[in-house]
Coordinates of C-alpha atoms in Angstrom, one line a residue:
Chain L
M1 CA 12.5 -8.9 -37.1
N2 CA 14.0 -6.2 -34.8
N3 CA 13.1 -3.4 -37.0
P4 CA 9.3 -2.9 -37.4
A5 CA 9.7 0.3 -39.3
A6 CA 11.4 -1.6 -42.1
E7 CA 8.5 -4.0 -42.5
A8 CA 5.5 -1.9 -42.7
H9 CA 3.4 -5.1 -43.2
E10 CA 4.4 -6.4 -39.8
P11 CA 1.3 -6.6 -37.6
M12 CA 1.4 -4.3 -34.4
V13 CA 0.4 -7.4 -32.2
R14 CA 0.8 -11.0 -33.3
A15 CA -0.5 -13.8 -31.2
V16 CA 0.4 -17.4 -32.1
G17 CA -1.2 -20.5 -30.4
V18 CA -1.5 -18.8 -27.0
H19 CA -2.5 -21.4 -24.4
K20 CA -3.2 -20.6 -20.8
S21 CA -4.8 -22.6 -18.0
Y22 CA -5.5 -21.9 -14.5
G23 CA -4.8 -25.3 -12.8
H24 CA -6.8 -27.5 -14.9
V25 CA -9.1 -24.9 -16.3
P26 CA -8.1 -23.9 -19.9
V27 CA -8.7 -20.2 -20.3
L28 CA -6.9 -19.7 -23.6
N29 CA -6.9 -22.4 -26.2
G30 CA -4.3 -21.7 -28.8
L31 CA -5.4 -18.3 -29.7
T32 CA -3.9 -17.0 -32.8
L33 CA -4.6 -13.2 -34.0
D34 CA -3.1 -10.3 -35.8
V35 CA -3.8 -6.8 -35.0
A36 CA -2.4 -4.4 -37.7
A37 CA -0.9 -1.0 -36.9
G38 CA -3.6 1.6 -36.5
E39 CA -6.3 -0.8 -36.0
V40 CA -9.1 -0.8 -33.3
L41 CA -9.8 -4.5 -32.3
C42 CA -12.6 -4.9 -29.9
L43 CA -12.9 -8.2 -28.1
L44 CA -16.3 -9.4 -27.2
G45 CA -17.4 -12.6 -25.4
P46 CA -18.9 -13.7 -22.3
S47 CA -17.2 -13.7 -19.0
G48 CA -14.7 -16.6 -18.9
S49 CA -14.2 -16.6 -22.5
G50 CA -10.5 -15.5 -22.0
K51 CA -10.7 -11.9 -23.2
S52 CA -9.1 -10.2 -20.2
T53 CA -6.6 -13.1 -19.9
F54 CA -5.3 -12.6 -23.5
L55 CA -5.2 -8.8 -23.1
R56 CA -2.9 -9.2 -20.0
C57 CA -0.8 -11.8 -22.0
I58 CA 0.0 -9.1 -24.5
N59 CA 2.0 -7.3 -21.9
H60 CA 3.1 -10.2 -20.1
L61 CA 1.2 -9.4 -16.9
E62 CA 0.0 -13.2 -17.5
V63 CA 2.5 -15.5 -18.7
P64 CA 1.2 -17.9 -21.4
D65 CA 1.8 -21.7 -20.9
S66 CA 2.5 -21.9 -24.6
G67 CA 2.5 -20.0 -27.8
Y68 CA 4.0 -16.6 -28.1
I69 CA 3.1 -12.9 -28.7
T70 CA 5.1 -10.3 -30.4
V71 CA 4.4 -6.5 -30.4
A72 CA 5.8 -4.3 -33.1
G73 CA 7.8 -7.3 -34.2
E74 CA 9.5 -8.2 -30.9
L75 CA 8.8 -11.0 -28.7
I76 CA 7.3 -10.2 -25.3
G77 CA 8.7 -12.1 -22.3
Y78 CA 11.1 -14.2 -24.3
R79 CA 14.2 -13.8 -26.4
E80 CA 15.0 -16.1 -29.3
Q81 CA 17.9 -18.2 -29.1
G82 CA 18.3 -20.7 -32.1
E83 CA 15.1 -22.8 -32.0
F84 CA 14.3 -22.0 -28.3
L85 CA 12.4 -19.1 -26.8
V86 CA 14.3 -18.3 -23.7
E87 CA 12.5 -16.5 -20.7
A88 CA 13.5 -12.9 -20.6
G89 CA 14.8 -11.1 -17.5
E90 CA 12.7 -8.9 -15.4
R91 CA 14.3 -5.6 -17.0
Q92 CA 13.9 -6.8 -20.5
I93 CA 10.2 -7.5 -19.9
A94 CA 9.5 -4.1 -18.1
R95 CA 11.3 -2.3 -20.9
K96 CA 8.9 -4.0 -23.3
R97 CA 6.0 -3.2 -21.2
A98 CA 6.8 0.3 -21.3
E99 CA 5.9 0.4 -24.9
I100 CA 2.3 -0.9 -24.3
G101 CA -0.3 1.2 -22.7
M102 CA -2.8 -0.5 -20.5
V103 CA -6.0 0.9 -19.1
F104 CA -7.7 -1.1 -16.4
Q105 CA -11.2 -1.7 -15.3
Q106 CA -10.6 -0.3 -11.7
F107 CA -8.5 2.7 -13.0
N108 CA -5.6 1.7 -10.6
L109 CA -4.3 5.4 -10.5
F110 CA -1.5 5.6 -7.9
S111 CA -3.5 7.0 -4.8
N112 CA -0.3 8.4 -3.3
K113 CA 0.4 10.8 -6.2
T114 CA -1.3 13.7 -7.6
V115 CA -2.9 13.4 -11.2
L116 CA 0.3 15.0 -12.6
G117 CA 2.4 12.7 -10.4
N118 CA 0.6 9.8 -11.8
L119 CA 1.4 10.8 -15.5
M120 CA 5.0 11.8 -14.6
E121 CA 6.2 8.9 -12.7
A122 CA 7.1 6.4 -15.2
P123 CA 8.6 8.7 -17.9
V124 CA 10.7 10.2 -15.4
R125 CA 11.6 7.0 -13.2
V126 CA 11.6 4.5 -15.9
R127 CA 12.7 6.3 -19.0
R128 CA 14.8 8.8 -17.2
E129 CA 13.3 11.6 -19.4
P130 CA 13.9 15.1 -18.4
K131 CA 11.3 16.4 -15.9
A132 CA 10.3 19.7 -17.7
E133 CA 9.8 17.7 -21.0
V134 CA 7.7 15.1 -19.5
E135 CA 5.6 17.6 -17.4
E136 CA 4.9 19.6 -20.8
R137 CA 3.7 16.4 -22.5
A138 CA 1.7 15.4 -19.3
R139 CA -0.3 18.5 -19.2
A140 CA -0.8 18.4 -23.0
N141 CA -2.5 14.9 -22.5
L142 CA -4.4 16.0 -19.5
R143 CA -5.9 18.8 -21.9
R144 CA -6.6 16.2 -24.4
V145 CA -8.7 14.0 -22.0
G146 CA -10.3 17.3 -20.9
L147 CA -8.8 17.5 -17.4
A148 CA -6.4 20.3 -17.6
G149 CA -7.6 21.9 -14.5
L150 CA -7.2 18.8 -12.3
A151 CA -3.3 18.3 -12.2
D152 CA -2.9 18.9 -8.6
R153 CA -5.7 16.9 -7.3
Y154 CA -5.4 13.3 -5.8
P155 CA -7.3 10.3 -7.5
G156 CA -9.6 9.9 -4.5
Q157 CA -10.9 13.5 -5.1
L158 CA -12.1 12.6 -8.7
S159 CA -15.1 10.8 -10.1
G160 CA -14.8 7.5 -11.6
G161 CA -15.0 8.8 -15.2
Q162 CA -12.3 11.4 -14.5
Q163 CA -10.1 8.8 -12.9
Q164 CA -10.3 6.7 -15.9
R165 CA -9.4 9.5 -18.3
V166 CA -6.4 10.3 -16.1
A167 CA -5.5 6.6 -16.4
I168 CA -5.7 7.0 -20.3
A169 CA -3.6 10.1 -20.1
R170 CA -1.1 8.4 -18.0
A171 CA -0.6 5.6 -20.5
L172 CA -0.3 7.9 -23.4
T173 CA 2.3 9.9 -21.5
M174 CA 4.7 6.9 -22.1
R175 CA 3.9 7.4 -25.8
P176 CA 2.9 3.6 -26.2
K177 CA 2.6 1.9 -29.7
V178 CA -0.3 0.0 -28.5
M179 CA -3.1 0.8 -26.1
L180 CA -5.0 -2.0 -24.1
F181 CA -8.2 -1.6 -22.7
D182 CA -9.5 -4.1 -20.2
E183 CA -13.3 -3.3 -19.6
P184 CA -12.4 0.5 -19.3
T185 CA -16.1 1.5 -18.5
S186 CA -17.4 -1.4 -16.6
A187 CA -16.8 -0.1 -13.3
L188 CA -18.4 3.5 -14.2
D189 CA -21.7 4.8 -13.3
P190 CA -23.8 4.8 -16.7
E191 CA -23.8 8.6 -16.8
L192 CA -20.1 8.6 -16.8
V193 CA -19.4 6.0 -19.5
G194 CA -19.7 8.4 -22.4
E195 CA -16.9 10.7 -21.5
V196 CA -14.5 7.8 -21.3
L197 CA -15.8 6.5 -24.6
D198 CA -15.4 10.0 -26.2
V199 CA -11.6 10.1 -25.3
M200 CA -11.2 6.6 -26.7
R201 CA -12.8 7.5 -30.0
D202 CA -10.7 10.6 -30.2
L203 CA -7.6 8.1 -29.7
A204 CA -8.9 5.8 -32.5
A205 CA -9.4 8.6 -34.8
D206 CA -5.7 9.6 -34.3
G207 CA -4.6 6.3 -35.6
M208 CA -3.6 4.5 -32.2
T209 CA -3.4 0.8 -32.3
M210 CA -5.9 -0.3 -29.8
V211 CA -7.3 -3.6 -28.3
V212 CA -10.3 -3.2 -26.4
V213 CA -12.2 -5.7 -24.2
T214 CA -15.6 -4.2 -23.8
H215 CA -19.4 -4.8 -23.4
E216 CA -20.2 -1.6 -25.1
I217 CA -21.5 -3.1 -28.3
G218 CA -22.5 0.5 -29.5
F219 CA -18.9 1.7 -29.2
A220 CA -17.7 -1.6 -30.9
R221 CA -19.9 -1.2 -33.9
E222 CA -19.1 2.4 -34.3
V223 CA -15.2 2.6 -33.6
A224 CA -13.7 -0.8 -34.2
S225 CA -12.0 -1.8 -37.3
R226 CA -12.7 -5.3 -36.5
V227 CA -14.5 -7.2 -33.8
A228 CA -13.5 -10.7 -32.5
F229 CA -15.9 -12.8 -30.7
L230 CA -14.1 -15.1 -28.2
H231 CA -15.6 -18.5 -26.9
Q232 CA -13.9 -20.9 -24.7
G233 CA -10.4 -19.4 -25.3
Q234 CA -10.6 -19.3 -29.0
I235 CA -11.8 -16.8 -31.7
A236 CA -15.2 -17.9 -32.6
E237 CA -15.7 -15.2 -35.1
I238 CA -13.8 -12.3 -36.4
G239 CA -14.6 -9.6 -38.9
S240 CA -16.0 -6.1 -39.6
P241 CA -18.2 -4.8 -36.9
A242 CA -21.1 -5.1 -39.5
S243 CA -20.6 -8.8 -40.2
V244 CA -20.0 -9.8 -36.6
I245 CA -22.5 -7.7 -34.8
E246 CA -25.2 -7.3 -37.3
H247 CA -25.0 -10.8 -38.8
P248 CA -23.4 -13.1 -36.6
S249 CA -22.6 -16.4 -38.2
H250 CA -21.7 -18.4 -35.0
E251 CA -24.4 -19.8 -32.7
R252 CA -22.7 -18.5 -29.7
T253 CA -22.2 -15.1 -31.0
R254 CA -25.9 -14.8 -31.6
A255 CA -26.8 -16.0 -28.2
F256 CA -24.3 -13.6 -26.6
L257 CA -25.4 -10.5 -28.6
A258 CA -29.0 -11.4 -27.7
T259 CA -28.3 -11.1 -23.9
V260 CA -26.3 -7.8 -24.0
R261 CA -28.4 -5.9 -26.3
Chain S
M1 CA -55.4 22.9 35.0
A2 CA -51.7 21.9 34.3
G3 CA -50.9 23.8 31.1
K4 CA -52.7 23.3 27.9
P5 CA -52.6 19.9 26.0
L6 CA -50.3 19.7 23.2
Q7 CA -52.8 18.3 20.8
A8 CA -56.4 19.0 21.0
P9 CA -58.8 16.7 19.1
A10 CA -60.2 18.7 16.2
A11 CA -63.8 18.9 16.6
G12 CA -66.1 16.9 14.6
T13 CA -63.5 15.2 12.5
G14 CA -63.0 12.2 15.1
R15 CA -59.0 12.3 14.5
D16 CA -56.2 14.4 15.8
V17 CA -55.2 17.4 14.3
A18 CA -52.0 17.0 12.2
V19 CA -48.8 16.8 14.2
Q20 CA -46.8 20.0 14.2
P21 CA -43.7 19.9 11.9
P22 CA -40.9 18.5 14.0
G23 CA -38.8 21.7 13.4
E24 CA -41.0 23.6 15.6
R25 CA -40.9 21.4 18.6
K26 CA -38.1 21.4 21.1
I27 CA -36.0 18.3 21.7
R28 CA -34.7 17.6 25.1
P29 CA -31.5 15.6 25.1
R30 CA -31.6 12.3 26.9
R31 CA -30.3 12.4 30.4
H32 CA -27.3 10.0 31.6
P33 CA -27.6 10.1 35.4
W34 CA -25.4 6.8 35.6
R35 CA -22.5 8.6 33.8
W36 CA -22.6 11.3 36.5
A37 CA -22.6 8.7 39.2
G38 CA -19.7 6.9 37.6
V39 CA -17.7 10.2 37.5
A40 CA -18.4 10.7 41.2
V41 CA -16.9 7.2 42.2
L42 CA -13.9 7.9 39.9
A43 CA -13.4 11.2 41.5
I44 CA -13.4 9.8 45.0
L45 CA -11.0 7.0 44.0
A46 CA -8.6 9.4 42.5
A47 CA -8.7 11.7 45.5
M48 CA -8.0 8.7 47.7
L49 CA -5.1 7.7 45.3
A50 CA -3.7 11.2 45.2
H51 CA -3.8 11.6 49.0
S52 CA -1.8 8.5 49.3
F53 CA 0.6 9.5 46.7
A54 CA 1.1 12.9 48.4
S55 CA 1.1 11.7 52.1
D56 CA 2.7 8.3 52.0
Q57 CA 6.2 8.4 53.4
A58 CA 7.4 5.7 50.9
F59 CA 6.8 7.9 47.9
D60 CA 8.9 10.7 49.0
W61 CA 8.4 13.2 46.2
G62 CA 11.4 15.4 47.5
V63 CA 13.8 12.4 46.5
V64 CA 11.9 11.9 43.2
G65 CA 12.4 15.5 42.3
Q66 CA 16.1 15.4 43.4
Y67 CA 17.0 12.3 41.4
M68 CA 14.8 13.2 38.2
T69 CA 17.8 15.0 36.7
A70 CA 20.5 13.3 38.5
G71 CA 23.6 12.7 36.4
P72 CA 23.4 8.8 36.3
V73 CA 19.7 8.9 35.7
L74 CA 20.1 11.2 32.7
D75 CA 22.8 8.9 31.3
G76 CA 20.6 6.0 31.7
L77 CA 17.8 7.8 30.0
L78 CA 20.2 8.6 27.2
T79 CA 21.1 5.1 26.7
T80 CA 17.5 4.0 26.7
I81 CA 16.7 6.8 24.0
E82 CA 19.9 5.6 21.9
L83 CA 18.9 1.9 22.2
T84 CA 15.4 2.7 21.0
A85 CA 16.5 4.7 18.0
I86 CA 19.0 2.2 16.8
T87 CA 16.8 -0.8 17.5
M88 CA 14.0 0.9 15.6
A89 CA 16.3 2.0 12.7
I90 CA 17.6 -1.7 12.4
G91 CA 13.9 -2.9 12.9
I92 CA 12.6 -0.8 10.0
A93 CA 15.3 -1.2 7.5
G94 CA 15.5 -5.1 8.1
G95 CA 11.7 -5.3 8.5
V96 CA 11.3 -3.8 4.9
L97 CA 13.8 -6.2 3.5
I98 CA 12.5 -9.3 5.3
A99 CA 9.0 -8.4 4.2
A100 CA 10.1 -7.8 0.7
M101 CA 11.8 -11.2 0.6
R102 CA 8.9 -13.0 2.1
L103 CA 6.7 -11.5 -0.7
S104 CA 9.2 -12.3 -3.4
P105 CA 8.3 -14.9 -6.1
N106 CA 11.7 -16.3 -5.3
P107 CA 11.1 -19.4 -3.3
V108 CA 14.6 -19.3 -1.5
L109 CA 14.2 -15.7 -0.4
S110 CA 10.7 -16.2 0.8
R111 CA 11.5 -19.4 2.8
V112 CA 14.7 -17.8 4.4
A113 CA 12.3 -14.8 5.4
W114 CA 9.8 -17.1 6.9
F115 CA 12.3 -18.9 8.7
Y116 CA 13.9 -15.7 10.2
V117 CA 10.6 -14.5 11.5
W118 CA 9.6 -17.9 12.9
L119 CA 12.9 -18.2 14.8
L120 CA 13.3 -14.6 16.2
R121 CA 9.6 -14.6 17.2
S122 CA 9.7 -17.9 18.9
V123 CA 12.5 -17.3 21.2
P124 CA 11.9 -14.9 24.2
L125 CA 13.7 -11.7 23.9
L126 CA 15.3 -12.0 27.3
V127 CA 16.9 -15.3 26.2
Q128 CA 18.0 -13.7 22.9
L129 CA 19.7 -10.8 24.9
L130 CA 21.4 -13.4 27.2
F131 CA 22.5 -15.5 24.1
W132 CA 24.2 -12.5 22.3
Y133 CA 25.8 -11.3 25.7
N134 CA 27.2 -14.8 26.2
L135 CA 28.1 -15.5 22.6
G136 CA 31.8 -15.6 23.7
A137 CA 31.0 -18.9 25.4
L138 CA 29.9 -20.4 22.1
Y139 CA 32.5 -18.8 19.7
P140 CA 35.3 -17.4 21.6
R141 CA 36.8 -15.8 18.6
L142 CA 34.9 -14.1 15.5
S143 CA 36.8 -14.0 12.2
F144 CA 36.0 -12.8 8.8
G145 CA 37.7 -14.5 5.8
V146 CA 37.3 -16.9 3.1
P147 CA 34.8 -19.7 4.0
F148 CA 36.9 -22.8 5.0
G149 CA 39.9 -20.9 4.1
P150 CA 42.4 -18.4 5.4
T151 CA 41.2 -16.0 7.9
L152 CA 41.7 -12.1 7.3
V153 CA 40.4 -10.5 10.6
S154 CA 39.8 -12.0 13.8
A155 CA 38.9 -10.7 17.2
G156 CA 37.8 -12.1 20.6
S157 CA 34.1 -12.2 20.8
N158 CA 33.9 -10.5 24.2
T159 CA 36.0 -7.5 22.9
L160 CA 33.8 -7.3 19.8
I161 CA 30.4 -7.7 21.6
S162 CA 30.1 -5.2 24.4
P163 CA 27.0 -5.2 26.5
F164 CA 25.8 -2.2 24.2
A165 CA 26.5 -4.2 21.1
A166 CA 24.8 -7.3 22.6
A167 CA 21.8 -5.2 23.5
I168 CA 21.6 -3.7 20.0
L169 CA 22.0 -7.1 18.3
G170 CA 19.2 -8.7 20.6
L171 CA 16.8 -5.9 20.5
G172 CA 17.4 -5.1 16.7
L173 CA 17.2 -8.4 15.4
H174 CA 14.1 -9.3 17.3
E175 CA 12.6 -6.1 16.1
V176 CA 13.3 -6.9 12.6
A177 CA 11.0 -10.1 12.8
Y178 CA 8.1 -8.0 14.2
M179 CA 8.5 -5.1 11.9
A180 CA 8.8 -7.5 8.9
E181 CA 5.3 -8.7 9.8
I182 CA 3.9 -5.2 10.3
F183 CA 5.4 -4.1 6.7
R184 CA 4.1 -7.4 5.2
G185 CA 0.6 -6.6 6.4
G186 CA 1.2 -2.9 5.0
I187 CA 2.2 -4.2 1.8
L188 CA -0.6 -6.6 1.5
S189 CA -3.1 -3.9 2.3
V190 CA -2.2 -2.0 -0.9
P191 CA -4.6 -3.3 -3.7
H192 CA -2.7 -5.5 -6.3
G193 CA -4.0 -3.2 -9.0
Q194 CA -1.5 -0.7 -8.0
T195 CA 1.3 -3.0 -8.5
E196 CA -0.1 -4.1 -11.9
A197 CA -0.4 -0.6 -13.2
A198 CA 3.2 0.2 -12.1
L199 CA 4.3 -3.0 -14.0
S200 CA 2.2 -2.1 -17.0
L201 CA 4.2 1.3 -17.2
G202 CA 7.4 -0.6 -17.4
M203 CA 8.6 -0.4 -13.6
T204 CA 10.4 -3.4 -12.2
R205 CA 8.8 -5.0 -9.0
R206 CA 11.4 -3.3 -6.9
V207 CA 10.7 0.1 -8.4
A208 CA 7.0 -0.5 -8.0
L209 CA 7.5 -1.6 -4.3
F210 CA 9.6 1.4 -3.2
R211 CA 7.9 4.1 -5.4
I212 CA 4.2 3.0 -5.3
V213 CA 3.4 0.3 -2.9
L214 CA 5.6 1.2 0.3
P215 CA 4.5 4.9 0.4
Q216 CA 0.9 3.7 0.4
A217 CA 1.6 1.0 2.9
V218 CA 3.2 3.5 5.3
R219 CA -0.3 4.8 6.4
V220 CA -1.3 1.5 7.5
V221 CA 2.0 0.6 9.0
I222 CA 2.3 3.8 11.3
P223 CA -0.1 2.8 14.1
P224 CA 1.4 -0.5 14.7
T225 CA 5.0 0.8 14.4
G226 CA 4.1 3.5 17.1
S227 CA 3.1 0.6 19.3
E228 CA 6.4 -1.1 18.3
V229 CA 8.4 1.9 19.3
I230 CA 6.8 2.2 22.6
N231 CA 7.4 -1.7 23.2
V232 CA 11.1 -1.1 22.4
V233 CA 11.2 1.8 24.9
K234 CA 10.0 -0.5 27.6
G235 CA 11.4 -3.7 26.2
S236 CA 14.9 -2.2 26.5
A237 CA 14.6 -2.2 30.2
L238 CA 15.5 -6.0 29.8
V239 CA 19.1 -5.0 29.0
S240 CA 19.7 -4.4 32.8
V241 CA 20.2 -8.3 32.9
I242 CA 23.3 -7.8 30.7
T243 CA 24.7 -5.0 32.8
L244 CA 23.9 -2.2 30.4
T245 CA 23.0 0.9 32.3
D246 CA 19.8 2.0 30.7
L247 CA 17.2 4.0 32.5
L248 CA 16.1 1.2 34.8
Y249 CA 19.4 -0.2 35.5
S250 CA 20.7 3.3 36.5
V251 CA 18.0 3.8 39.1
Q252 CA 18.5 0.2 40.3
K253 CA 22.3 1.1 41.0
I254 CA 21.3 4.0 42.9
Y255 CA 18.6 2.4 45.0
A256 CA 21.0 -0.5 45.7
E257 CA 23.1 1.8 47.6
N258 CA 20.6 4.2 49.5
Y259 CA 17.5 1.8 49.7
L260 CA 15.2 4.4 48.4
V261 CA 13.6 1.8 46.0
I262 CA 10.1 3.3 45.6
P263 CA 11.2 6.9 44.9
L264 CA 13.7 5.7 42.4
L265 CA 11.4 3.4 40.5
L266 CA 9.0 6.5 40.4
V267 CA 11.8 8.4 38.8
A268 CA 12.0 5.8 36.0
V269 CA 8.3 5.6 35.7
I270 CA 7.9 9.3 35.1
W271 CA 10.7 9.3 32.6
Y272 CA 9.1 6.4 30.8
L273 CA 5.7 8.1 30.8
I274 CA 7.4 11.3 29.4
L275 CA 9.1 9.2 26.6
T276 CA 5.9 7.2 25.5
S277 CA 3.8 10.5 25.5
L278 CA 6.3 12.3 23.2
L279 CA 6.3 9.2 21.0
S280 CA 2.4 9.0 20.9
A281 CA 2.4 12.8 19.9
G282 CA 4.9 12.1 17.2
Q283 CA 2.9 9.2 15.9
Y284 CA -0.2 11.5 15.7
L285 CA 1.8 14.1 13.6
L286 CA 3.0 11.2 11.4
E287 CA -0.4 9.9 10.6
R288 CA -1.8 13.3 10.0
R289 CA 1.0 13.9 7.4
F290 CA 0.5 10.6 5.5
G291 CA -3.2 10.9 5.5
R292 CA -3.1 13.6 3.1
S293 CA -3.6 11.9 -0.2
L294 CA -6.7 10.2 1.2
A295 CA -8.4 13.0 2.6
R296 CA -11.7 13.5 0.7
T297 CA -13.0 16.0 3.3
P298 CA -11.2 18.4 5.7
R299 CA -9.8 16.3 8.5
A300 CA -11.4 16.4 12.0
D301 CA -10.1 18.9 14.5
W302 CA -7.6 17.4 16.8
R303 CA -9.2 18.7 19.8
P304 CA -12.0 16.1 20.7
W305 CA -14.3 18.8 22.2
R306 CA -14.3 20.6 19.0
R307 CA -15.4 17.7 16.8
G308 CA -19.0 18.0 15.4
I309 CA -18.6 21.7 15.4
P310 CA -18.3 23.1 12.0
P311 CA -14.9 25.0 11.3
R312 CA -15.0 28.6 11.0
E313 CA -15.9 30.2 7.6
A314 CA -12.9 31.7 6.0
S315 CA -14.0 35.3 5.6

């Protein structure tokens, strides 16, 4: 259980019976799902269907009411003790989160730090890695997202598309096992969406495990290994992009796809 | 014939000729005669005031000049500066702590912080100062040891709490409550996404607060903190009631002997003006320093009369 490399068939992300409600409003209704290593899973669904909440449960930014999630074979937010799951301490959760990259809809770059500072902060402060090494890796990641020249700018001086590419590079500099994308292009001007999707496409081709909440049906069709359609906090339909997007079997999927296309 | 008309009707067409392009017509700025009237009235009032200042015997500028740098006055000034510096150091450190406690998910910490702010803001500062000064009446001896057990160290309250210590306790703990609210406002002004991004990168809440949120909150915190420093400079004058010789009490002691009340109060006024002016300048420099990361455009010139004039091209 603690050594994912020994069990290659272990899914990278496994969610089992995840429930979450806000007050009396249920958002996730016993969601169960496996994401294999190297897979790109796109989550589609109307707003309020629980896509973002589920994504935030994966790195414990939201705490599920019941059910559990493992990443690379290890429980997140809990540790096992006999038949109980005991809530983990903050440090333990933080250590786990460091292995999970997350990209937000609103970029959330640290506005008091330069681009390079944004990339270097967590590896240096959290992992205590040597600065020179981190800087080298950070600059390589900036080149990878096509922003090598902007290392010394502040986030406020960048376009939305550039900020989101920096956010991706920042997550990558922690060398995560999984990348979570929470509607990464929804806050962007239409002409800037392409540059961010290009970076994500490149990541997928490199074999990164990705869970992507998106409304970009074209991206899902082209890049996703599988597409899941969420409805009322459950998976209504999951399968290859061709089957879910081209030939949806669920009534709700059809209705949703008709509105976004 | 008084000049030629601006627009002559075009012959035959029955409509006016096209208006000239606006660029070719001169614009006359609007006049503001009432502003000048206002300036005139103010100038007269200022002249009257200045005349009264200069000629009234009670002001006695010679005495003012003589006492500005008198030893006891400078000692008092130094005490006021010390009080302000120590009070603000306590206020800022304690304020950050109480604000962090108040925003903590831990309900015990959060309520303790709320209670502290409620209590210390509710009791007048003057009363708090008197309370600390007279603590000996309540607890004649202060001791440190095992709760309900043996005592390790013990000392009389009046020897432990000098007037200066009472002033520091009173001013400092009171200031903590106000600074806590200022920092809480600053922390809340930083978008929650910043914390979420920090957590998602594996930082603990504490590291996220100190490395990401507080540095951004500082920008919002500086202006009200500047006001607080100035409040403390002036509020420290209250310590004269607990016989601590600050700037005000030092001049009071002098005029109690020579009855030159107004000139000596003027000495204090001038020193307070100098202190607060220096502090305002310091605040401006700090704001400029912490505004850097947000500057999208070059910042405005600090000289108001230069604003709106484009900076010289670098050649």
